[in-house]
């Protein structure tokens, strides 16, 4: 009882000095917790940014038995089988999973690649496409299609134009909903309803490819890919798009490392700051120590008193700082990524603990108090 | 006298200066390191992004519609337009030539192949390209480039073909279909003509490796560009060029500059035009490529270019915020420790005042000490920080960040301001001290 009353007396009496120490601890804790929270959130946010690279996993028909004959016939897989295994492994990580069927049809006597797909998912799997016209919002819309920029130029088509597609002896027609500027091969293709293309090519229920865009850290993506690969039917095989996964992995690693090293540096600085203020506090306490010793207080008791004082300071400062810091990182997230970074609760105990440790380390000069001669101190030297 | 007082203080009691000096050194080292890295990170990360491969695609302007599925062109070889290989050196003469990281021409030839000369051949696409090719540049130098630079994720088992040799590299999927094929064996290829007929000339090619590209090239045979040109009869020509260029994230000006090229309603002012032309935007680089390679269409590969721009923008802002945090932390640390030093020396202040020193003199002495300390600490901190930035640069990006002397005055000024600001408050308090009280120890 007496112990804590003394602690509070000490805290109350030297208010000015404590405000400075508190300020140091609070600002240190705020910076550290903001950066820790940001660092945990950054990977999450950046992997989402990387999704604009499009698919990072594809499922394609498995290679047949080794033979050199029939190389040109495109291999296909069963739509229902593949989609079934995808559905069984539904995960919030999957941004989009879209089936494709490619055929070469003719329009106005020009051969053109026609891609049958789920048009409502186009924007999700290829977020960088620029569109002139309208997106197609329904997966069952068989009357509209999207065309690539080069196709539009070659065939003199604009949104709302009519496109007639011939394949051997079948014909279909669709209204151009929009012209796609993709900066890539998609510029040379026509995108139509999967079902329309399947019936045009007389390949009901067949697809040539599934593109999947999976968000998350590289190891999570690899994990999902492994689980999906195991669940696929025998006619299909999965492969990661290394161009995307490798580059993403290495870039994320570098950015992460950079931020972590910055955080460590700032941590050292903050420790210095708190250390400096605590050392000053200890200096001021010399007189109190002299008095206590002359009144017969044991050194361990006096040290306990001061450590408790410093501990309370660290805990309170750490808590306030952590609240400030998490708010700060929330704001930084809005500023940098346009989306708030949600607070991580584990930040709070970590920051508070860190601040207590740093504050106690700052109180180390108190150790010398053991040598204090009460008479000398009280005389004022 | 004043100078002597300051000097004495340093000589007599160096231990007391230790804490402030250490805080200054560490604070300024961190400031220097974070600023050096922040100044450089955009360039470095942009370079890292080149591991995504090409961000520009050059195709003939008057081309027929490519019939391309998964990267392999199914158009007959006689259809469509071609580009001249001899012009490629000009890419290294544009304004932003140093930002052209690499480029690779491609020529796809429909062909048929068999692993024995008398066996019936199977249709396959020959992809003519460069692995590492020396391109003569008009200024007399050469530039080494190829898929090694533009497609760094392609993995080879065995070795790549030598430029111009009758060698080939098999795509992994194609190799999987040929029983018993391995590096060292020979593959016999013939061109597949427009009408689907196979040409009579057979070209034997030695297999040197098996490549996995994770793309359509896996189903094809990769050959040196010159071999593809010879087989197809299109000597000195190619069909597609992938360019990997270091670019700056697009902003409003880049957007306007790009649109001004086809939209008559948008006009850039001459200053805007100069600024646009002289910034390494993807739109200005593609414009410059189009000028040296007339008759071509230059597209940004939007997927790569936009992702790069977005991520670079965000990481850049993030890093500046972190640098700001480091600056604040450094300032706090230095200020806190300088305050401590002043407090520690109350007795000294008491003696000075008792001997008749004015408050102004006391402040002057202390501030002069702090500034001296700040300069020494700042210089050491700058050196340490530069070393730190080198280490950080090496471990993050594989090459050290270059030192920036421009930061030295900034760091020194910062150190002085922070050290003075930190001691001002306790000095103001010291001005109210009664010398007698302090000397008695009250």
PDB file of C-alpha atoms in Angstrom, chain A residues 42-179:
ATOM      1  CA  UNK A  42       1.003  -3.210 -46.540  1.00  0.00           C
ATOM      2  CA  UNK A  43       1.569  -6.706 -47.822  1.00  0.00           C
ATOM      3  CA  UNK A  44      -2.144  -7.261 -47.853  1.00  0.00           C
ATOM      4  CA  UNK A  45      -2.773  -4.065 -49.769  1.00  0.00           C
ATOM      5  CA  UNK A  46       0.103  -4.518 -52.185  1.00  0.00           C
ATOM      6  CA  UNK A  47      -0.911  -8.052 -53.132  1.00  0.00           C
ATOM      7  CA  UNK A  48      -4.274  -6.578 -54.038  1.00  0.00           C
ATOM      8  CA  UNK A  49      -2.538  -3.985 -56.206  1.00  0.00           C
ATOM      9  CA  UNK A  50      -0.645  -6.755 -57.931  1.00  0.00           C
ATOM     10  CA  UNK A  51      -3.942  -8.344 -58.952  1.00  0.00           C
ATOM     11  CA  UNK A  52      -4.048  -5.804 -61.773  1.00  0.00           C
ATOM     12  CA  UNK A  53      -1.465  -8.083 -63.382  1.00  0.00           C
ATOM     13  CA  UNK A  54      -4.371 -10.434 -63.987  1.00  0.00           C
ATOM     14  CA  UNK A  55      -4.404 -14.164 -63.517  1.00  0.00           C
ATOM     15  CA  UNK A  56      -1.562 -15.805 -61.606  1.00  0.00           C
ATOM     16  CA  UNK A  57      -2.753 -19.403 -61.979  1.00  0.00           C
ATOM     17  CA  UNK A  58      -4.145 -21.133 -65.048  1.00  0.00           C
ATOM     18  CA  UNK A  59      -5.748 -24.532 -65.521  1.00  0.00           C
ATOM     19  CA  UNK A  60      -5.182 -26.073 -68.909  1.00  0.00           C
ATOM     20  CA  UNK A  61      -5.876 -29.511 -70.392  1.00  0.00           C
ATOM     21  CA  UNK A  62      -3.325 -32.078 -69.343  1.00  0.00           C
ATOM     22  CA  UNK A  63      -0.773 -33.257 -71.889  1.00  0.00           C
ATOM     23  CA  UNK A  64      -1.818 -36.414 -73.623  1.00  0.00           C
ATOM     24  CA  UNK A  65       0.471 -39.422 -73.961  1.00  0.00           C
ATOM     25  CA  UNK A  66       3.802 -38.593 -75.619  1.00  0.00           C
ATOM     26  CA  UNK A  67       3.291 -38.652 -79.362  1.00  0.00           C
ATOM     27  CA  UNK A  68       4.191 -36.308 -82.143  1.00  0.00           C
ATOM     28  CA  UNK A  69       0.976 -36.743 -84.088  1.00  0.00           C
ATOM     29  CA  UNK A  70      -2.000 -34.429 -83.832  1.00  0.00           C
ATOM     30  CA  UNK A  71      -0.060 -31.617 -82.252  1.00  0.00           C
ATOM     31  CA  UNK A  72      -2.175 -28.846 -83.729  1.00  0.00           C
ATOM     32  CA  UNK A  73      -5.567 -29.966 -82.467  1.00  0.00           C
ATOM     33  CA  UNK A  74      -6.210 -27.866 -79.408  1.00  0.00           C
ATOM     34  CA  UNK A  75      -6.796 -29.973 -76.352  1.00  0.00           C
ATOM     35  CA  UNK A  76      -9.876 -29.276 -74.273  1.00  0.00           C
ATOM     36  CA  UNK A  77     -11.293 -30.159 -70.890  1.00  0.00           C
ATOM     37  CA  UNK A  78     -14.777 -30.587 -69.459  1.00  0.00           C
ATOM     38  CA  UNK A  79     -16.227 -27.356 -68.139  1.00  0.00           C
ATOM     39  CA  UNK A  80     -18.396 -28.957 -65.446  1.00  0.00           C
ATOM     40  CA  UNK A  81     -15.586 -31.104 -64.024  1.00  0.00           C
ATOM     41  CA  UNK A  82     -13.121 -28.253 -63.695  1.00  0.00           C
ATOM     42  CA  UNK A  83     -15.651 -25.768 -62.334  1.00  0.00           C
ATOM     43  CA  UNK A  84     -16.870 -28.360 -59.868  1.00  0.00           C
ATOM     44  CA  UNK A  85     -13.438 -28.733 -58.330  1.00  0.00           C
ATOM     45  CA  UNK A  86     -13.061 -24.958 -58.263  1.00  0.00           C
ATOM     46  CA  UNK A  87     -16.351 -24.615 -56.450  1.00  0.00           C
ATOM     47  CA  UNK A  88     -15.364 -27.185 -53.861  1.00  0.00           C
ATOM     48  CA  UNK A  89     -12.274 -25.126 -53.059  1.00  0.00           C
ATOM     49  CA  UNK A  90     -13.995 -21.785 -52.797  1.00  0.00           C
ATOM     50  CA  UNK A  91     -11.869 -19.328 -50.921  1.00  0.00           C
ATOM     51  CA  UNK A  92     -12.100 -15.591 -50.267  1.00  0.00           C
ATOM     52  CA  UNK A  93      -8.576 -15.356 -51.724  1.00  0.00           C
ATOM     53  CA  UNK A  94      -9.891 -16.048 -55.213  1.00  0.00           C
ATOM     54  CA  UNK A  95     -10.533 -12.711 -56.899  1.00  0.00           C
ATOM     55  CA  UNK A  96     -11.863 -14.315 -60.065  1.00  0.00           C
ATOM     56  CA  UNK A  97     -11.830 -17.697 -61.808  1.00  0.00           C
ATOM     57  CA  UNK A  98     -12.944 -17.566 -65.420  1.00  0.00           C
ATOM     58  CA  UNK A  99     -13.180 -20.283 -68.106  1.00  0.00           C
ATOM     59  CA  UNK A 100     -12.132 -19.632 -71.711  1.00  0.00           C
ATOM     60  CA  UNK A 101     -12.649 -21.327 -75.041  1.00  0.00           C
ATOM     61  CA  UNK A 102     -10.667 -20.042 -78.001  1.00  0.00           C
ATOM     62  CA  UNK A 103     -11.714 -20.681 -81.611  1.00  0.00           C
ATOM     63  CA  UNK A 104     -10.739 -19.099 -84.907  1.00  0.00           C
ATOM     64  CA  UNK A 105     -13.914 -17.928 -86.650  1.00  0.00           C
ATOM     65  CA  UNK A 106     -14.373 -15.765 -89.708  1.00  0.00           C
ATOM     66  CA  UNK A 107     -16.047 -12.408 -89.925  1.00  0.00           C
ATOM     67  CA  UNK A 108     -16.277 -10.334 -93.098  1.00  0.00           C
ATOM     68  CA  UNK A 109     -13.970 -13.022 -94.541  1.00  0.00           C
ATOM     69  CA  UNK A 110     -11.209 -12.228 -92.049  1.00  0.00           C
ATOM     70  CA  UNK A 111     -10.085 -14.897 -89.611  1.00  0.00           C
ATOM     71  CA  UNK A 112     -10.357 -13.685 -86.042  1.00  0.00           C
ATOM     72  CA  UNK A 113      -9.820 -15.295 -82.662  1.00  0.00           C
ATOM     73  CA  UNK A 114     -13.103 -15.583 -80.807  1.00  0.00           C
ATOM     74  CA  UNK A 115     -12.852 -16.104 -77.073  1.00  0.00           C
ATOM     75  CA  UNK A 116     -15.831 -17.555 -75.285  1.00  0.00           C
ATOM     76  CA  UNK A 117     -15.845 -16.538 -71.634  1.00  0.00           C
ATOM     77  CA  UNK A 118     -17.873 -15.201 -68.748  1.00  0.00           C
ATOM     78  CA  UNK A 119     -18.135 -11.607 -69.863  1.00  0.00           C
ATOM     79  CA  UNK A 120     -19.376 -10.343 -66.507  1.00  0.00           C
ATOM     80  CA  UNK A 121     -16.014 -11.354 -64.985  1.00  0.00           C
ATOM     81  CA  UNK A 122     -13.852  -9.627 -67.599  1.00  0.00           C
ATOM     82  CA  UNK A 123     -13.265  -6.550 -65.488  1.00  0.00           C
ATOM     83  CA  UNK A 124     -12.277  -8.585 -62.446  1.00  0.00           C
ATOM     84  CA  UNK A 125      -9.694 -10.756 -64.161  1.00  0.00           C
ATOM     85  CA  UNK A 126      -8.289  -7.928 -66.331  1.00  0.00           C
ATOM     86  CA  UNK A 127      -8.689  -4.784 -64.244  1.00  0.00           C
ATOM     87  CA  UNK A 128      -6.411  -2.771 -66.513  1.00  0.00           C
ATOM     88  CA  UNK A 129      -8.640  -3.069 -69.583  1.00  0.00           C
ATOM     89  CA  UNK A 130      -9.909   0.259 -70.784  1.00  0.00           C
ATOM     90  CA  UNK A 131     -13.330   0.098 -72.345  1.00  0.00           C
ATOM     91  CA  UNK A 132     -15.102   2.340 -74.770  1.00  0.00           C
ATOM     92  CA  UNK A 133     -18.786   1.507 -74.510  1.00  0.00           C
ATOM     93  CA  UNK A 134     -20.386  -0.650 -71.852  1.00  0.00           C
ATOM     94  CA  UNK A 135     -19.320  -3.659 -69.846  1.00  0.00           C
ATOM     95  CA  UNK A 136     -21.550  -6.689 -70.009  1.00  0.00           C
ATOM     96  CA  UNK A 137     -23.109  -7.329 -66.644  1.00  0.00           C
ATOM     97  CA  UNK A 138     -24.855 -10.654 -67.144  1.00  0.00           C
ATOM     98  CA  UNK A 139     -23.145 -13.992 -67.637  1.00  0.00           C
ATOM     99  CA  UNK A 140     -26.153 -15.253 -69.625  1.00  0.00           C
ATOM    100  CA  UNK A 141     -26.265 -12.332 -72.038  1.00  0.00           C
ATOM    101  CA  UNK A 142     -25.776 -14.072 -75.403  1.00  0.00           C
ATOM    102  CA  UNK A 143     -26.622 -11.123 -77.610  1.00  0.00           C
ATOM    103  CA  UNK A 144     -23.675  -8.860 -76.732  1.00  0.00           C
ATOM    104  CA  UNK A 145     -19.940  -9.166 -77.148  1.00  0.00           C
ATOM    105  CA  UNK A 146     -16.765  -7.148 -76.577  1.00  0.00           C
ATOM    106  CA  UNK A 147     -14.165  -6.631 -79.285  1.00  0.00           C
ATOM    107  CA  UNK A 148     -10.491  -5.721 -79.140  1.00  0.00           C
ATOM    108  CA  UNK A 149      -9.245  -2.373 -80.351  1.00  0.00           C
ATOM    109  CA  UNK A 150      -7.409  -3.842 -83.362  1.00  0.00           C
ATOM    110  CA  UNK A 151     -10.502  -5.813 -84.370  1.00  0.00           C
ATOM    111  CA  UNK A 152     -12.608  -2.669 -84.164  1.00  0.00           C
ATOM    112  CA  UNK A 153     -10.154  -0.792 -86.363  1.00  0.00           C
ATOM    113  CA  UNK A 154      -9.763  -3.579 -88.894  1.00  0.00           C
ATOM    114  CA  UNK A 155     -13.487  -4.260 -89.243  1.00  0.00           C
ATOM    115  CA  UNK A 156     -14.593  -0.621 -88.791  1.00  0.00           C
ATOM    116  CA  UNK A 157     -16.804  -1.481 -85.860  1.00  0.00           C
ATOM    117  CA  UNK A 158     -17.913   0.735 -82.997  1.00  0.00           C
ATOM    118  CA  UNK A 159     -20.065   0.067 -79.943  1.00  0.00           C
ATOM    119  CA  UNK A 160     -23.630  -0.878 -80.966  1.00  0.00           C
ATOM    120  CA  UNK A 161     -22.364  -2.246 -84.297  1.00  0.00           C
ATOM    121  CA  UNK A 162     -23.347  -5.736 -85.437  1.00  0.00           C
ATOM    122  CA  UNK A 163     -20.791  -8.530 -85.645  1.00  0.00           C
ATOM    123  CA  UNK A 164     -21.439 -11.705 -87.617  1.00  0.00           C
ATOM    124  CA  UNK A 165     -19.270 -14.733 -86.870  1.00  0.00           C
ATOM    125  CA  UNK A 166     -18.988 -17.779 -89.133  1.00  0.00           C
ATOM    126  CA  UNK A 167     -17.453 -21.066 -88.109  1.00  0.00           C
ATOM    127  CA  UNK A 168     -17.404 -23.793 -90.762  1.00  0.00           C
ATOM    128  CA  UNK A 169     -21.148 -24.003 -91.467  1.00  0.00           C
ATOM    129  CA  UNK A 170     -22.603 -22.294 -88.412  1.00  0.00           C
ATOM    130  CA  UNK A 171     -23.250 -18.595 -87.907  1.00  0.00           C
ATOM    131  CA  UNK A 172     -23.984 -16.378 -84.955  1.00  0.00           C
ATOM    132  CA  UNK A 173     -24.488 -12.675 -84.493  1.00  0.00           C
ATOM    133  CA  UNK A 174     -23.948 -10.278 -81.632  1.00  0.00           C
ATOM    134  CA  UNK A 175     -24.113  -6.577 -80.843  1.00  0.00           C
ATOM    135  CA  UNK A 176     -20.831  -4.938 -79.907  1.00  0.00           C
ATOM    136  CA  UNK A 177     -21.243  -3.652 -76.368  1.00  0.00           C
ATOM    137  CA  UNK A 178     -17.772  -2.196 -76.000  1.00  0.00           C
ATOM    138  CA  UNK A 179     -14.319  -1.889 -77.525  1.00  0.00           C
TER     139      UNK A 179
END
